[in-house]
Amino acid sequence: MTEKTAQKEPGKKPAPSKKPKPQQEVVVQISLSELHPFPDHPFQVREDASMQETAESVKEYGVLVPALARPREDGDYELIAGHRRKHACELAGLATMPVIVRDIDRDAATIIMVDSNLQRENILPSERAKAYKMKMEAIKRQGARTDLTSPKISAKFRSDDEVGQDAGVSGDTIRNYIALTQLVPELQQMVDEKKIALSPAYQLAALTPKEQGLLLETIDSEQTTPSLSQAQRMKKLSQSGELNEDTMLSIMMEQKKPEKNDITLSGEKLRKYFPRSYTPFQIENTIFKLLDAWQKKRQRDQSR
């Protein structure tokens, strides 16, 4: 090429460089047998009334929101979001379901899986604890955040704080929930069943597995569960190496003040929402009907 031909022609603009178009994700129908659950998926798929409603909806209208999955190295696909929808399809007798396939790594998939499920209601404490822990560990593996302008802030901003920020709670709340994963399964179940409140459960998580086993025996023999104050003292004794069968029993045998669970609604405040002719019985009846309708709406929203 001569020097003359290599020069740009005067007045002629260079051709704009062509940028590759972003690849659009496509919804595809995938066989249910090719969709495998996310490893260590912390959220249970329950056979409850909400699931039955979802299955009936899927049978009549199909799956309205596609699931999200990623390819597995050995073939087939790994579900990221859509475990309940897949089970609803199985109950409805369908062979396939609509899925968006996204080629992402395990850590990115973990974060999406946790975030998409935490929007649901009626999540058990043990499920929330395992989910928070999975997300925190995924964030740690991804490395330090780069969206924080100050290096000092970035250094102090821990992965559990980031999980809390995304969830709209404090880092301390995240740390407390993650502590629940240190409870033995039997105690986790008691927390899920609300036999043990969250505040004492956070303290009991500091006990060794052997001490937790001893606590289970004491709960069974005394037919009572520890209060926050009792759990705090057990934790302190555990840290000093003084928690044993005798000290635990003496704590658990203490008389606890009964907790009040009654809720009182002011009749004066309620009156403005009802006709003056309504009796207290009619008001109460109407309130429970509205609550039933509200609960059904929540279950429908949850199944979408």
PDB file of C-alpha atoms in Angstrom:
ATOM      1  CA  MET A   1       0.000   0.000   0.000  1.00  0.00           C
ATOM      2  CA  THR A   2       1.425   3.415  -1.026  1.00  0.00           C
ATOM      3  CA  GLU A   3       1.638   6.356   1.308  1.00  0.00           C
ATOM      4  CA  LYS A   4      -1.014   8.097  -0.753  1.00  0.00           C
ATOM      5  CA  THR A   5      -3.551   5.317  -0.573  1.00  0.00           C
ATOM      6  CA  ALA A   6      -2.912   4.833   3.135  1.00  0.00           C
ATOM      7  CA  GLN A   7      -3.891   8.417   3.909  1.00  0.00           C
ATOM      8  CA  LYS A   8      -7.498   9.102   4.928  1.00  0.00           C
ATOM      9  CA  GLU A   9      -9.606  10.789   2.316  1.00  0.00           C
ATOM     10  CA  PRO A  10     -10.397  14.388   3.347  1.00  0.00           C
ATOM     11  CA  GLY A  11     -13.944  14.942   4.579  1.00  0.00           C
ATOM     12  CA  LYS A  12     -14.703  11.270   4.898  1.00  0.00           C
ATOM     13  CA  LYS A  13     -15.531  10.007   8.406  1.00  0.00           C
ATOM     14  CA  PRO A  14     -14.136   6.650   9.484  1.00  0.00           C
ATOM     15  CA  ALA A  15     -16.681   3.860   9.564  1.00  0.00           C
ATOM     16  CA  PRO A  16     -18.060   3.387  13.094  1.00  0.00           C
ATOM     17  CA  SER A  17     -16.856   0.268  14.851  1.00  0.00           C
ATOM     18  CA  LYS A  18     -19.531  -2.346  15.219  1.00  0.00           C
ATOM     19  CA  LYS A  19     -20.186  -3.363  18.832  1.00  0.00           C
ATOM     20  CA  PRO A  20     -21.411  -6.890  19.419  1.00  0.00           C
ATOM     21  CA  LYS A  21     -25.055  -6.953  20.415  1.00  0.00           C
ATOM     22  CA  PRO A  22     -25.737  -8.297  23.922  1.00  0.00           C
ATOM     23  CA  GLN A  23     -26.900 -11.877  23.780  1.00  0.00           C
ATOM     24  CA  GLN A  24     -30.578 -12.149  24.658  1.00  0.00           C
ATOM     25  CA  GLU A  25     -31.716 -14.870  27.001  1.00  0.00           C
ATOM     26  CA  VAL A  26     -34.271 -17.232  25.530  1.00  0.00           C
ATOM     27  CA  VAL A  27     -36.991 -19.161  27.319  1.00  0.00           C
ATOM     28  CA  VAL A  28     -36.869 -22.852  26.419  1.00  0.00           C
ATOM     29  CA  GLN A  29     -39.000 -25.837  27.388  1.00  0.00           C
ATOM     30  CA  ILE A  30     -36.873 -28.324  29.335  1.00  0.00           C
ATOM     31  CA  SER A  31     -37.825 -31.790  30.541  1.00  0.00           C
ATOM     32  CA  LEU A  32     -38.375 -31.947  34.307  1.00  0.00           C
ATOM     33  CA  SER A  33     -36.066 -34.975  34.447  1.00  0.00           C
ATOM     34  CA  GLU A  34     -33.198 -32.769  33.213  1.00  0.00           C
ATOM     35  CA  LEU A  35     -33.678 -30.168  35.962  1.00  0.00           C
ATOM     36  CA  HIS A  36     -31.756 -30.980  39.129  1.00  0.00           C
ATOM     37  CA  PRO A  37     -32.057 -29.189  42.495  1.00  0.00           C
ATOM     38  CA  PHE A  38     -29.451 -26.655  43.541  1.00  0.00           C
ATOM     39  CA  PRO A  39     -26.835 -28.358  45.773  1.00  0.00           C
ATOM     40  CA  ASP A  40     -27.609 -27.856  49.484  1.00  0.00           C
ATOM     41  CA  HIS A  41     -30.712 -25.853  48.584  1.00  0.00           C
ATOM     42  CA  PRO A  42     -31.752 -24.413  51.974  1.00  0.00           C
ATOM     43  CA  PHE A  43     -35.428 -23.792  51.211  1.00  0.00           C
ATOM     44  CA  GLN A  44     -37.886 -26.641  51.638  1.00  0.00           C
ATOM     45  CA  VAL A  45     -40.514 -27.453  49.020  1.00  0.00           C
ATOM     46  CA  ARG A  46     -43.547 -28.088  51.212  1.00  0.00           C
ATOM     47  CA  GLU A  47     -46.645 -30.120  50.439  1.00  0.00           C
ATOM     48  CA  ASP A  48     -49.071 -27.528  51.777  1.00  0.00           C
ATOM     49  CA  ALA A  49     -52.230 -25.749  50.662  1.00  0.00           C
ATOM     50  CA  SER A  50     -50.167 -23.143  48.827  1.00  0.00           C
ATOM     51  CA  MET A  51     -48.453 -25.866  46.783  1.00  0.00           C
ATOM     52  CA  GLN A  52     -51.795 -27.408  45.876  1.00  0.00           C
ATOM     53  CA  GLU A  53     -53.043 -24.015  44.691  1.00  0.00           C
ATOM     54  CA  THR A  54     -49.883 -23.541  42.639  1.00  0.00           C
ATOM     55  CA  ALA A  55     -50.255 -26.992  41.064  1.00  0.00           C
ATOM     56  CA  GLU A  56     -53.877 -26.260  40.137  1.00  0.00           C
ATOM     57  CA  SER A  57     -52.862 -22.920  38.633  1.00  0.00           C
ATOM     58  CA  VAL A  58     -50.063 -24.556  36.630  1.00  0.00           C
ATOM     59  CA  LYS A  59     -52.447 -27.243  35.389  1.00  0.00           C
ATOM     60  CA  GLU A  60     -54.895 -24.610  34.153  1.00  0.00           C
ATOM     61  CA  TYR A  61     -52.632 -21.785  32.951  1.00  0.00           C
ATOM     62  CA  GLY A  62     -49.140 -23.274  32.755  1.00  0.00           C
ATOM     63  CA  VAL A  63     -46.027 -21.774  34.363  1.00  0.00           C
ATOM     64  CA  LEU A  64     -46.345 -18.007  34.008  1.00  0.00           C
ATOM     65  CA  VAL A  65     -42.839 -17.144  35.230  1.00  0.00           C
ATOM     66  CA  PRO A  66     -39.967 -19.209  33.747  1.00  0.00           C
ATOM     67  CA  ALA A  67     -37.514 -20.904  36.088  1.00  0.00           C
ATOM     68  CA  LEU A  68     -33.811 -20.064  36.014  1.00  0.00           C
ATOM     69  CA  ALA A  69     -31.142 -22.742  35.590  1.00  0.00           C
ATOM     70  CA  ARG A  70     -27.512 -23.132  34.630  1.00  0.00           C
ATOM     71  CA  PRO A  71     -25.817 -25.895  32.615  1.00  0.00           C
ATOM     72  CA  ARG A  72     -24.147 -28.702  34.576  1.00  0.00           C
ATOM     73  CA  GLU A  73     -20.686 -29.909  33.622  1.00  0.00           C
ATOM     74  CA  ASP A  74     -21.904 -33.489  33.227  1.00  0.00           C
ATOM     75  CA  GLY A  75     -25.010 -32.513  31.274  1.00  0.00           C
ATOM     76  CA  ASP A  76     -28.578 -31.505  32.144  1.00  0.00           C
ATOM     77  CA  TYR A  77     -29.299 -28.371  34.180  1.00  0.00           C
ATOM     78  CA  GLU A  78     -29.091 -27.123  37.758  1.00  0.00           C
ATOM     79  CA  LEU A  79     -32.086 -25.143  39.010  1.00  0.00           C
ATOM     80  CA  ILE A  80     -31.279 -21.742  40.501  1.00  0.00           C
ATOM     81  CA  ALA A  81     -34.832 -20.461  40.945  1.00  0.00           C
ATOM     82  CA  GLY A  82     -38.019 -22.449  40.392  1.00  0.00           C
ATOM     83  CA  HIS A  83     -37.903 -25.482  42.695  1.00  0.00           C
ATOM     84  CA  ARG A  84     -41.522 -24.957  43.826  1.00  0.00           C
ATOM     85  CA  ARG A  85     -42.670 -24.410  40.247  1.00  0.00           C
ATOM     86  CA  LYS A  86     -40.967 -27.620  39.154  1.00  0.00           C
ATOM     87  CA  HIS A  87     -42.741 -29.606  41.888  1.00  0.00           C
ATOM     88  CA  ALA A  88     -46.043 -27.967  40.964  1.00  0.00           C
ATOM     89  CA  CYS A  89     -45.470 -29.127  37.373  1.00  0.00           C
ATOM     90  CA  GLU A  90     -44.857 -32.665  38.621  1.00  0.00           C
ATOM     91  CA  LEU A  91     -48.102 -32.580  40.616  1.00  0.00           C
ATOM     92  CA  ALA A  92     -49.923 -31.192  37.583  1.00  0.00           C
ATOM     93  CA  GLY A  93     -48.637 -34.049  35.421  1.00  0.00           C
ATOM     94  CA  LEU A  94     -46.527 -31.892  33.085  1.00  0.00           C
ATOM     95  CA  ALA A  95     -43.364 -33.238  31.462  1.00  0.00           C
ATOM     96  CA  THR A  96     -41.598 -29.933  30.766  1.00  0.00           C
ATOM     97  CA  MET A  97     -41.470 -26.378  32.063  1.00  0.00           C
ATOM     98  CA  PRO A  98     -40.222 -23.032  30.682  1.00  0.00           C
ATOM     99  CA  VAL A  99     -36.682 -22.205  31.775  1.00  0.00           C
ATOM    100  CA  ILE A 100     -34.141 -19.451  31.162  1.00  0.00           C
ATOM    101  CA  VAL A 101     -30.677 -21.015  30.917  1.00  0.00           C
ATOM    102  CA  ARG A 102     -27.891 -18.748  32.162  1.00  0.00           C
ATOM    103  CA  ASP A 103     -24.232 -19.769  31.986  1.00  0.00           C
ATOM    104  CA  ILE A 104     -22.898 -18.481  35.329  1.00  0.00           C
ATOM    105  CA  ASP A 105     -20.584 -19.860  38.006  1.00  0.00           C
ATOM    106  CA  ARG A 106     -21.687 -21.460  41.272  1.00  0.00           C
ATOM    107  CA  ASP A 107     -21.108 -18.375  43.446  1.00  0.00           C
ATOM    108  CA  ALA A 108     -23.128 -16.052  41.208  1.00  0.00           C
ATOM    109  CA  ALA A 109     -25.855 -18.710  41.041  1.00  0.00           C
ATOM    110  CA  THR A 110     -25.859 -19.039  44.846  1.00  0.00           C
ATOM    111  CA  ILE A 111     -26.413 -15.309  45.328  1.00  0.00           C
ATOM    112  CA  ILE A 112     -29.299 -15.274  42.833  1.00  0.00           C
ATOM    113  CA  MET A 113     -30.820 -18.406  44.387  1.00  0.00           C
ATOM    114  CA  VAL A 114     -30.782 -16.894  47.885  1.00  0.00           C
ATOM    115  CA  ASP A 115     -32.053 -13.462  46.826  1.00  0.00           C
ATOM    116  CA  SER A 116     -34.914 -14.872  44.754  1.00  0.00           C
ATOM    117  CA  ASN A 117     -36.151 -17.057  47.624  1.00  0.00           C
ATOM    118  CA  LEU A 118     -35.740 -14.560  50.463  1.00  0.00           C
ATOM    119  CA  GLN A 119     -38.589 -12.536  48.941  1.00  0.00           C
ATOM    120  CA  ARG A 120     -40.987 -15.313  49.949  1.00  0.00           C
ATOM    121  CA  GLU A 121     -42.954 -15.252  53.157  1.00  0.00           C
ATOM    122  CA  ASN A 122     -43.127 -18.023  55.761  1.00  0.00           C
ATOM    123  CA  ILE A 123     -39.412 -18.795  55.606  1.00  0.00           C
ATOM    124  CA  LEU A 124     -38.251 -20.856  58.579  1.00  0.00           C
ATOM    125  CA  PRO A 125     -35.403 -19.470  60.726  1.00  0.00           C
ATOM    126  CA  SER A 126     -33.197 -22.469  59.878  1.00  0.00           C
ATOM    127  CA  GLU A 127     -33.789 -21.882  56.145  1.00  0.00           C
ATOM    128  CA  ARG A 128     -32.946 -18.190  56.461  1.00  0.00           C
ATOM    129  CA  ALA A 129     -29.812 -19.021  58.492  1.00  0.00           C
ATOM    130  CA  LYS A 130     -28.479 -21.502  55.915  1.00  0.00           C
ATOM    131  CA  ALA A 131     -29.331 -19.159  53.033  1.00  0.00           C
ATOM    132  CA  TYR A 132     -27.546 -16.192  54.619  1.00  0.00           C
ATOM    133  CA  LYS A 133     -24.496 -18.366  55.283  1.00  0.00           C
ATOM    134  CA  MET A 134     -24.417 -19.678  51.690  1.00  0.00           C
ATOM    135  CA  LYS A 135     -24.637 -16.156  50.278  1.00  0.00           C
ATOM    136  CA  MET A 136     -21.979 -14.803  52.648  1.00  0.00           C
ATOM    137  CA  GLU A 137     -19.552 -17.577  51.711  1.00  0.00           C
ATOM    138  CA  ALA A 138     -20.234 -16.999  48.000  1.00  0.00           C
ATOM    139  CA  ILE A 139     -19.499 -13.287  48.389  1.00  0.00           C
ATOM    140  CA  LYS A 140     -16.269 -14.089  50.245  1.00  0.00           C
ATOM    141  CA  ARG A 141     -15.128 -16.348  47.414  1.00  0.00           C
ATOM    142  CA  GLN A 142     -15.910 -13.642  44.875  1.00  0.00           C
ATOM    143  CA  GLY A 143     -13.467 -11.305  46.623  1.00  0.00           C
ATOM    144  CA  ALA A 144     -13.659  -7.823  48.134  1.00  0.00           C
ATOM    145  CA  ARG A 145     -16.203  -5.333  46.845  1.00  0.00           C
ATOM    146  CA  THR A 146     -14.978  -2.813  44.270  1.00  0.00           C
ATOM    147  CA  ASP A 147     -17.973  -0.444  44.338  1.00  0.00           C
ATOM    148  CA  LEU A 148     -16.904   1.280  47.569  1.00  0.00           C
ATOM    149  CA  THR A 149     -14.900   4.416  46.839  1.00  0.00           C
ATOM    150  CA  SER A 150     -12.953   4.633  50.097  1.00  0.00           C
ATOM    151  CA  PRO A 151     -10.372   1.873  50.705  1.00  0.00           C
ATOM    152  CA  LYS A 152     -10.947   2.220  54.454  1.00  0.00           C
ATOM    153  CA  ILE A 153     -14.698   1.688  54.058  1.00  0.00           C
ATOM    154  CA  SER A 154     -14.094  -1.216  51.680  1.00  0.00           C
ATOM    155  CA  ALA A 155     -11.777  -2.901  54.167  1.00  0.00           C
ATOM    156  CA  LYS A 156     -14.272  -2.584  56.995  1.00  0.00           C
ATOM    157  CA  PHE A 157     -17.265  -3.646  54.895  1.00  0.00           C
ATOM    158  CA  ARG A 158     -17.571  -7.345  55.693  1.00  0.00           C
ATOM    159  CA  SER A 159     -19.380  -9.901  53.577  1.00  0.00           C
ATOM    160  CA  ASP A 160     -22.018 -10.418  56.288  1.00  0.00           C
ATOM    161  CA  ASP A 161     -22.622  -6.645  56.282  1.00  0.00           C
ATOM    162  CA  GLU A 162     -23.138  -6.815  52.520  1.00  0.00           C
ATOM    163  CA  VAL A 163     -25.651  -9.648  52.926  1.00  0.00           C
ATOM    164  CA  GLY A 164     -27.448  -7.547  55.530  1.00  0.00           C
ATOM    165  CA  GLN A 165     -27.480  -4.482  53.294  1.00  0.00           C
ATOM    166  CA  ASP A 166     -29.036  -6.495  50.455  1.00  0.00           C
ATOM    167  CA  ALA A 167     -31.633  -7.981  52.830  1.00  0.00           C
ATOM    168  CA  GLY A 168     -32.433  -4.649  54.502  1.00  0.00           C
ATOM    169  CA  VAL A 169     -31.204  -5.765  57.937  1.00  0.00           C
ATOM    170  CA  SER A 170     -28.096  -5.144  60.005  1.00  0.00           C
ATOM    171  CA  GLY A 171     -24.909  -7.160  59.801  1.00  0.00           C
ATOM    172  CA  ASP A 172     -25.501  -8.196  63.422  1.00  0.00           C
ATOM    173  CA  THR A 173     -28.842  -9.731  62.416  1.00  0.00           C
ATOM    174  CA  ILE A 174     -27.099 -11.716  59.680  1.00  0.00           C
ATOM    175  CA  ARG A 175     -24.419 -12.895  62.118  1.00  0.00           C
ATOM    176  CA  ASN A 176     -27.083 -13.957  64.625  1.00  0.00           C
ATOM    177  CA  TYR A 177     -28.987 -15.945  62.005  1.00  0.00           C
ATOM    178  CA  ILE A 178     -25.824 -17.621  60.725  1.00  0.00           C
ATOM    179  CA  ALA A 179     -25.045 -18.643  64.325  1.00  0.00           C
ATOM    180  CA  LEU A 180     -28.205 -20.777  64.234  1.00  0.00           C
ATOM    181  CA  THR A 181     -26.450 -23.121  61.796  1.00  0.00           C
ATOM    182  CA  GLN A 182     -24.277 -24.171  64.771  1.00  0.00           C
ATOM    183  CA  LEU A 183     -27.314 -25.637  66.535  1.00  0.00           C
ATOM    184  CA  VAL A 184     -27.853 -29.379  66.356  1.00  0.00           C
ATOM    185  CA  PRO A 185     -30.770 -30.355  64.055  1.00  0.00           C
ATOM    186  CA  GLU A 186     -33.134 -31.088  66.964  1.00  0.00           C
ATOM    187  CA  LEU A 187     -32.670 -27.590  68.412  1.00  0.00           C
ATOM    188  CA  GLN A 188     -32.998 -26.013  64.952  1.00  0.00           C
ATOM    189  CA  GLN A 189     -36.327 -27.776  64.596  1.00  0.00           C
ATOM    190  CA  MET A 190     -37.476 -26.437  67.968  1.00  0.00           C
ATOM    191  CA  VAL A 191     -36.611 -22.918  66.790  1.00  0.00           C
ATOM    192  CA  ASP A 192     -38.539 -23.480  63.546  1.00  0.00           C
ATOM    193  CA  GLU A 193     -41.515 -24.718  65.550  1.00  0.00           C
ATOM    194  CA  LYS A 194     -41.256 -21.638  67.825  1.00  0.00           C
ATOM    195  CA  LYS A 195     -40.700 -23.783  70.883  1.00  0.00           C
ATOM    196  CA  ILE A 196     -37.460 -21.834  71.404  1.00  0.00           C
ATOM    197  CA  ALA A 197     -37.445 -18.108  70.621  1.00  0.00           C
ATOM    198  CA  LEU A 198     -34.774 -16.590  68.380  1.00  0.00           C
ATOM    199  CA  SER A 199     -33.056 -14.487  71.052  1.00  0.00           C
ATOM    200  CA  PRO A 200     -32.208 -17.428  73.358  1.00  0.00           C
ATOM    201  CA  ALA A 201     -31.419 -19.588  70.311  1.00  0.00           C
ATOM    202  CA  TYR A 202     -28.646 -17.167  69.279  1.00  0.00           C
ATOM    203  CA  GLN A 203     -27.061 -17.683  72.716  1.00  0.00           C
ATOM    204  CA  LEU A 204     -27.501 -21.474  72.711  1.00  0.00           C
ATOM    205  CA  ALA A 205     -25.662 -21.696  69.384  1.00  0.00           C
ATOM    206  CA  ALA A 206     -22.436 -20.972  71.311  1.00  0.00           C
ATOM    207  CA  LEU A 207     -22.783 -24.236  73.260  1.00  0.00           C
ATOM    208  CA  THR A 208     -20.751 -27.246  72.144  1.00  0.00           C
ATOM    209  CA  PRO A 209     -22.592 -30.107  70.409  1.00  0.00           C
ATOM    210  CA  LYS A 210     -22.145 -32.190  73.575  1.00  0.00           C
ATOM    211  CA  GLU A 211     -23.667 -29.413  75.728  1.00  0.00           C
ATOM    212  CA  GLN A 212     -26.526 -29.025  73.251  1.00  0.00           C
ATOM    213  CA  GLY A 213     -27.208 -32.758  73.528  1.00  0.00           C
ATOM    214  CA  LEU A 214     -27.314 -32.368  77.296  1.00  0.00           C
ATOM    215  CA  LEU A 215     -29.697 -29.435  76.893  1.00  0.00           C
ATOM    216  CA  LEU A 216     -32.050 -31.580  74.800  1.00  0.00           C
ATOM    217  CA  GLU A 217     -32.144 -34.185  77.552  1.00  0.00           C
ATOM    218  CA  THR A 218     -32.851 -31.489  80.147  1.00  0.00           C
ATOM    219  CA  ILE A 219     -35.618 -29.951  78.023  1.00  0.00           C
ATOM    220  CA  ASP A 220     -37.196 -33.399  77.742  1.00  0.00           C
ATOM    221  CA  SER A 221     -36.961 -34.148  81.450  1.00  0.00           C
ATOM    222  CA  GLU A 222     -38.116 -30.725  82.659  1.00  0.00           C
ATOM    223  CA  GLN A 223     -40.641 -30.133  79.839  1.00  0.00           C
ATOM    224  CA  THR A 224     -39.512 -26.530  79.467  1.00  0.00           C
ATOM    225  CA  THR A 225     -37.273 -24.510  77.153  1.00  0.00           C
ATOM    226  CA  PRO A 226     -34.712 -21.869  78.171  1.00  0.00           C
ATOM    227  CA  SER A 227     -35.538 -18.169  78.320  1.00  0.00           C
ATOM    228  CA  LEU A 228     -33.102 -15.518  77.081  1.00  0.00           C
ATOM    229  CA  SER A 229     -31.688 -14.983  80.571  1.00  0.00           C
ATOM    230  CA  GLN A 230     -31.200 -18.728  81.086  1.00  0.00           C
ATOM    231  CA  ALA A 231     -29.571 -19.143  77.670  1.00  0.00           C
ATOM    232  CA  GLN A 232     -27.193 -16.247  78.378  1.00  0.00           C
ATOM    233  CA  ARG A 233     -26.075 -17.846  81.633  1.00  0.00           C
ATOM    234  CA  MET A 234     -25.580 -21.206  79.925  1.00  0.00           C
ATOM    235  CA  LYS A 235     -23.417 -19.533  77.281  1.00  0.00           C
ATOM    236  CA  LYS A 236     -21.325 -17.819  79.973  1.00  0.00           C
ATOM    237  CA  LEU A 237     -20.859 -21.084  81.890  1.00  0.00           C
ATOM    238  CA  SER A 238     -19.954 -22.878  78.661  1.00  0.00           C
ATOM    239  CA  GLN A 239     -17.254 -20.312  77.899  1.00  0.00           C
ATOM    240  CA  SER A 240     -15.780 -20.745  81.378  1.00  0.00           C
ATOM    241  CA  GLY A 241     -15.968 -24.545  81.186  1.00  0.00           C
ATOM    242  CA  GLU A 242     -18.474 -24.762  84.055  1.00  0.00           C
ATOM    243  CA  LEU A 243     -21.562 -25.904  82.159  1.00  0.00           C
ATOM    244  CA  ASN A 244     -22.413 -29.451  83.138  1.00  0.00           C
ATOM    245  CA  GLU A 245     -25.472 -31.546  83.954  1.00  0.00           C
ATOM    246  CA  ASP A 246     -25.853 -30.042  87.443  1.00  0.00           C
ATOM    247  CA  THR A 247     -25.444 -26.371  86.509  1.00  0.00           C
ATOM    248  CA  MET A 248     -27.707 -26.742  83.474  1.00  0.00           C
ATOM    249  CA  LEU A 249     -30.391 -28.497  85.503  1.00  0.00           C
ATOM    250  CA  SER A 250     -30.317 -25.829  88.218  1.00  0.00           C
ATOM    251  CA  ILE A 251     -30.827 -23.134  85.595  1.00  0.00           C
ATOM    252  CA  MET A 252     -33.608 -24.982  83.798  1.00  0.00           C
ATOM    253  CA  MET A 253     -35.464 -25.764  87.050  1.00  0.00           C
ATOM    254  CA  GLU A 254     -35.941 -22.068  87.797  1.00  0.00           C
ATOM    255  CA  GLN A 255     -39.503 -20.772  87.671  1.00  0.00           C
ATOM    256  CA  LYS A 256     -40.058 -18.653  84.573  1.00  0.00           C
ATOM    257  CA  LYS A 257     -42.572 -15.876  84.287  1.00  0.00           C
ATOM    258  CA  PRO A 258     -45.254 -16.831  81.748  1.00  0.00           C
ATOM    259  CA  GLU A 259     -45.039 -14.909  78.502  1.00  0.00           C
ATOM    260  CA  LYS A 260     -48.104 -12.970  77.453  1.00  0.00           C
ATOM    261  CA  ASN A 261     -49.238 -13.602  73.898  1.00  0.00           C
ATOM    262  CA  ASP A 262     -52.574 -11.778  74.048  1.00  0.00           C
ATOM    263  CA  ILE A 263     -53.196  -8.889  71.668  1.00  0.00           C
ATOM    264  CA  THR A 264     -55.703  -6.243  72.733  1.00  0.00           C
ATOM    265  CA  LEU A 265     -57.435  -4.118  70.106  1.00  0.00           C
ATOM    266  CA  SER A 266     -59.135  -0.930  71.191  1.00  0.00           C
ATOM    267  CA  GLY A 267     -62.869  -1.015  70.443  1.00  0.00           C
ATOM    268  CA  GLU A 268     -62.828   2.767  70.113  1.00  0.00           C
ATOM    269  CA  LYS A 269     -60.213   2.596  67.353  1.00  0.00           C
ATOM    270  CA  LEU A 270     -62.009  -0.222  65.535  1.00  0.00           C
ATOM    271  CA  ARG A 271     -65.396   1.507  65.580  1.00  0.00           C
ATOM    272  CA  LYS A 272     -64.450   4.019  62.879  1.00  0.00           C
ATOM    273  CA  TYR A 273     -64.075   1.163  60.366  1.00  0.00           C
ATOM    274  CA  PHE A 274     -67.549  -0.331  60.901  1.00  0.00           C
ATOM    275  CA  PRO A 275     -71.182   0.828  60.789  1.00  0.00           C
ATOM    276  CA  ARG A 276     -72.466   1.983  64.167  1.00  0.00           C
ATOM    277  CA  SER A 277     -75.083  -0.749  64.114  1.00  0.00           C
ATOM    278  CA  TYR A 278     -72.404  -3.521  64.160  1.00  0.00           C
ATOM    279  CA  THR A 279     -72.216  -5.563  67.359  1.00  0.00           C
ATOM    280  CA  PRO A 280     -68.800  -6.607  68.789  1.00  0.00           C
ATOM    281  CA  PHE A 281     -69.467 -10.116  67.474  1.00  0.00           C
ATOM    282  CA  GLN A 282     -70.081  -8.785  63.930  1.00  0.00           C
ATOM    283  CA  ILE A 283     -66.915  -6.695  64.095  1.00  0.00           C
ATOM    284  CA  GLU A 284     -64.813  -9.666  65.193  1.00  0.00           C
ATOM    285  CA  ASN A 285     -66.369 -11.875  62.518  1.00  0.00           C
ATOM    286  CA  THR A 286     -65.621  -9.335  59.788  1.00  0.00           C
ATOM    287  CA  ILE A 287     -62.016  -8.883  60.926  1.00  0.00           C
ATOM    288  CA  PHE A 288     -61.326 -12.621  60.702  1.00  0.00           C
ATOM    289  CA  LYS A 289     -62.968 -12.847  57.257  1.00  0.00           C
ATOM    290  CA  LEU A 290     -60.724 -10.035  56.008  1.00  0.00           C
ATOM    291  CA  LEU A 291     -57.677 -11.736  57.510  1.00  0.00           C
ATOM    292  CA  ASP A 292     -58.597 -15.015  55.781  1.00  0.00           C
ATOM    293  CA  ALA A 293     -58.882 -13.194  52.448  1.00  0.00           C
ATOM    294  CA  TRP A 294     -55.547 -11.448  53.057  1.00  0.00           C
ATOM    295  CA  GLN A 295     -53.825 -14.758  53.855  1.00  0.00           C
ATOM    296  CA  LYS A 296     -55.147 -16.382  50.671  1.00  0.00           C
ATOM    297  CA  LYS A 297     -53.909 -13.423  48.608  1.00  0.00           C
ATOM    298  CA  ARG A 298     -50.439 -13.762  50.175  1.00  0.00           C
ATOM    299  CA  GLN A 299     -50.369 -17.461  49.315  1.00  0.00           C
ATOM    300  CA  ARG A 300     -51.368 -16.715  45.710  1.00  0.00           C
ATOM    301  CA  ASP A 301     -48.677 -14.028  45.421  1.00  0.00           C
ATOM    302  CA  GLN A 302     -46.124 -16.386  46.909  1.00  0.00           C
ATOM    303  CA  SER A 303     -46.859 -19.103  44.348  1.00  0.00           C
ATOM    304  CA  ARG A 304     -46.361 -16.857  41.339  1.00  0.00           C
TER     305      ARG A 304
END
